C-alpha positions as MATLAB code, in Angstrom:
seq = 'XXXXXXXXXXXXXXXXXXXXXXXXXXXXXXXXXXXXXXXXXXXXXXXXXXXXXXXXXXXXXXXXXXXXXXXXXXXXXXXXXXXXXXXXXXXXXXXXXXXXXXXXXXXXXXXXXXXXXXXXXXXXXXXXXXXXXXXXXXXXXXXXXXXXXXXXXXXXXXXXXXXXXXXXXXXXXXXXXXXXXXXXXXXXXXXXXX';
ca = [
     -25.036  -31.162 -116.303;
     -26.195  -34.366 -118.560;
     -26.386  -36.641 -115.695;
     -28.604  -34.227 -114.094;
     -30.710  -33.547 -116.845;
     -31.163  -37.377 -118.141;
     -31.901  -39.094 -114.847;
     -34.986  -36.607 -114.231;
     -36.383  -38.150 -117.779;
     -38.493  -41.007 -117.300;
     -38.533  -42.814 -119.979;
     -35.794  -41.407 -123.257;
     -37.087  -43.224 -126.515;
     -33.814  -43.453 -128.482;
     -31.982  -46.499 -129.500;
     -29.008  -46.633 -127.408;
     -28.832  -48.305 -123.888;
     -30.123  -45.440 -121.734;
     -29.084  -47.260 -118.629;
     -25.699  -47.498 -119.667;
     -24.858  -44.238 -120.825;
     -27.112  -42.766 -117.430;
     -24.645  -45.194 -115.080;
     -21.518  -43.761 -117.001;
     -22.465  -39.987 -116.632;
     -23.730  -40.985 -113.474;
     -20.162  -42.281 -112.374;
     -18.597  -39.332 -113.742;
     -20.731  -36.938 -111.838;
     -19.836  -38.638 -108.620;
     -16.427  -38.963 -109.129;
     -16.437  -35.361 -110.464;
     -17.485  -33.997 -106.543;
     -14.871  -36.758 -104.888;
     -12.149  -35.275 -107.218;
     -13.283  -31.256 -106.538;
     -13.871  -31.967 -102.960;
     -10.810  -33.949 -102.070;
      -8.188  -30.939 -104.508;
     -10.222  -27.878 -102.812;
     -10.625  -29.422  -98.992;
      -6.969  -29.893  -99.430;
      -5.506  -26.679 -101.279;
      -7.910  -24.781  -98.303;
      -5.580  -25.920  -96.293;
      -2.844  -24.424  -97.190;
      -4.904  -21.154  -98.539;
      -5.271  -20.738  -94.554;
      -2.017  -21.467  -93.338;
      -1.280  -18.053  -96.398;
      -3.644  -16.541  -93.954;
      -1.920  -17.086  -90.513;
       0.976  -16.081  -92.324;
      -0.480  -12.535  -93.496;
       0.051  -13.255  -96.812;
      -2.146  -12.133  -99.233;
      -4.048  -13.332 -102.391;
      -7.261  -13.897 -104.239;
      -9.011  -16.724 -105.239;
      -9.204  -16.530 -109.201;
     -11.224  -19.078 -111.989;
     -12.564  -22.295 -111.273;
     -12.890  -22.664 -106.915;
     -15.298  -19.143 -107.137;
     -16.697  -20.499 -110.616;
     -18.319  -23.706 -108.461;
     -18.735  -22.050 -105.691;
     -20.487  -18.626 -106.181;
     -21.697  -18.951 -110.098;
     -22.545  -22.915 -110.715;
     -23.322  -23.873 -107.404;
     -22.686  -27.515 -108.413;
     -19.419  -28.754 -107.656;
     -20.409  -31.622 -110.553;
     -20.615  -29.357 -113.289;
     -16.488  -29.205 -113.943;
     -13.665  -31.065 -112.600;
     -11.039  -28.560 -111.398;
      -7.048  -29.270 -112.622;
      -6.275  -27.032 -110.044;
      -6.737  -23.933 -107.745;
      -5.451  -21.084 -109.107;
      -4.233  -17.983 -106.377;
      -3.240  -14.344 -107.370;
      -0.603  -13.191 -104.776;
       2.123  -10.077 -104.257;
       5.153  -10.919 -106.519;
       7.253   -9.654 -103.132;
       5.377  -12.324 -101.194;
       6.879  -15.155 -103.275;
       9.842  -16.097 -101.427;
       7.693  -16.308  -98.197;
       5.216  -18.632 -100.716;
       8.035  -21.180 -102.237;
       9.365  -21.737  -98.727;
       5.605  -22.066  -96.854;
       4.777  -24.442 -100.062;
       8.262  -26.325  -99.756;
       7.540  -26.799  -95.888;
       4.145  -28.539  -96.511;
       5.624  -30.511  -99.347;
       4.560  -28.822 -102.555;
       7.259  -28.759 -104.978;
       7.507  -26.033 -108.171;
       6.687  -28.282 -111.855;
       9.344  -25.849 -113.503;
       9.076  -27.815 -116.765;
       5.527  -29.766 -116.663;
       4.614  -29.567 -120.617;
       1.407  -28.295 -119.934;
       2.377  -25.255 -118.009;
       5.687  -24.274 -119.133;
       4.648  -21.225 -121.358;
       2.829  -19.952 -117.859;
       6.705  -18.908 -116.477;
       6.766  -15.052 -116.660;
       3.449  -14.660 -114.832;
       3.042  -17.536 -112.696;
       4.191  -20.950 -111.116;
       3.074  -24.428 -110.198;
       3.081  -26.512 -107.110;
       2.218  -30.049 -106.813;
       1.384  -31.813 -103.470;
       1.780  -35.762 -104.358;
       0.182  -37.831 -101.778;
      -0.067  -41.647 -102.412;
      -1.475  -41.480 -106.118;
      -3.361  -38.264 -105.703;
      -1.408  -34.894 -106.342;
      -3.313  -31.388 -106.065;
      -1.813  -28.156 -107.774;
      -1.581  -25.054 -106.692;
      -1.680  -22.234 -109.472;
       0.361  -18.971 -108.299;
      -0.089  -16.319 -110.278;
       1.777  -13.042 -109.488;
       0.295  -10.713 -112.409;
      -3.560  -10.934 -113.344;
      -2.675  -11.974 -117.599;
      -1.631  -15.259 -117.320;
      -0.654  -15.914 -120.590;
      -2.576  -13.419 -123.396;
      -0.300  -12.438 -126.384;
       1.608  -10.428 -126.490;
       2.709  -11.328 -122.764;
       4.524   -7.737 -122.409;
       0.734   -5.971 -122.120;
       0.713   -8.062 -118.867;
       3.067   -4.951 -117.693;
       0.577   -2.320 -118.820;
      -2.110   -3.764 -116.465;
      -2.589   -1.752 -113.300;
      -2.748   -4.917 -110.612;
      -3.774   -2.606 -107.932;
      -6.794   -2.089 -109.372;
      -7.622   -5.924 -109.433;
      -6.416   -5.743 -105.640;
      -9.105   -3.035 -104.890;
     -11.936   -4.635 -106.705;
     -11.767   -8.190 -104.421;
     -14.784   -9.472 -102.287;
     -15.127  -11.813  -99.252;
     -16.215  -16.013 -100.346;
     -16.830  -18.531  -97.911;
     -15.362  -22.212  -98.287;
     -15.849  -24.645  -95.022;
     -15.797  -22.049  -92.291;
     -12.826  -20.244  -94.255;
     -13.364  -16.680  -95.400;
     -11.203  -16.052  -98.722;
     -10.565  -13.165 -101.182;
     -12.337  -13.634 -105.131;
     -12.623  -10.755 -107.748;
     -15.637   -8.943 -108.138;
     -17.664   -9.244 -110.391;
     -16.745   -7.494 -112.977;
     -13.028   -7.666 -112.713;
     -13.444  -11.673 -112.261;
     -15.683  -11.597 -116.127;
     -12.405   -9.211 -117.093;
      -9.857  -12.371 -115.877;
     -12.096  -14.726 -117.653;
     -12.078  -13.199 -120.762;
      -8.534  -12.469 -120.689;
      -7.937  -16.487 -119.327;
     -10.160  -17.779 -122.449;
      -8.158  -15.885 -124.772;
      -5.423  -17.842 -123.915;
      -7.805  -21.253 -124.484;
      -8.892  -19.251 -128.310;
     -12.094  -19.103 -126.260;
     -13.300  -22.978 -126.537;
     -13.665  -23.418 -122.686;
     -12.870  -22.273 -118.867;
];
């Protein structure tokens, strides 16, 4: 959003090197679309090979936040794609996932306190990984984590839409039930970003 905003200034009186810091956000901005385009050409992928395999899920957070509300694949760099699926679809998921060389992270730091609700993949390739976020109740994290069993899912199930990526048709939230999953997923964040 900065890069945009300070190359369409002319001329910035300040007294730092605007060329510089312009070149830098500049940098980041492209490298921002490489890095989103590269995790979410390759996580589509396997998000249609779920498809031919009649398994479903929905889309959640930040691949429907760039594409349907930002519009800008520069604005945030995703981490990864997060998918909300059946929990009695997820021995058909680890073994599609295993076949096209995803492993689980059962113990990455950063995701460990995810386990009750969810799982990671990773797909290393060279020095690039992607993740895959599988999430098999809506609350990912919120405290207390046993309201996450007071939730009706089906409701969350009936409140989907249709979102087109590359000549793929996927499943997001509506709506409102997506702004419902985003407050709940900021909670977990104390609401400084998503």
């Amino acid at each position: 959003i900065i890069y945009k905003k300070i190359s369409k200034l002319n001329k910035l009186k300040t007294t730092f090197d605007t060329n510089l810091i312009k070149s830098n956000l500049k940098q980041f901005y492209y490298n921002t679309i490489y890095h989103n385009t590269l995790l979410i050409n390759d996580i589509a992928e396997i998000l249609s090979e779920l498809q031919e395999n009649k398994i479903d899920f929905i889309v959640l957070k930040g691949f429907p936040l760039l594409t349907d509300f930002y519009g800008d694949f520069s604005i945030r760099s995703l981490q990864d794609i997060d998918i909300f699926v059946h929990e009695n679809d997820l021995k058909k998921i680890n073994q599609l996932l295993e076949k096209n060389k995803f492993s689980e992270l059962k113990n990455a730091p950063r995701h460990n306190h995810h386990s009750l609700n969810s799982s990671y993949y990773r797909k290393t390739s060279g020095e690039k990984f992607f993740d895959l976020h599988v999430h098999w109740n809506i609350v990912n994290a919120a405290y207390p984590l046993y309201y996450s069993k007071k939730v009706n899912i089906d409701r969350f199930w009936e409140n989907t839409q249709k979102f087109n990526f590359n000549k793929n048709e996927f499943l997001k939230l509506n709506n409102k039930y997506f702004f419902i999953h985003l407050a709940e997923h900021a909670f977990k964040h104390n609401y400084k970003s998503l």
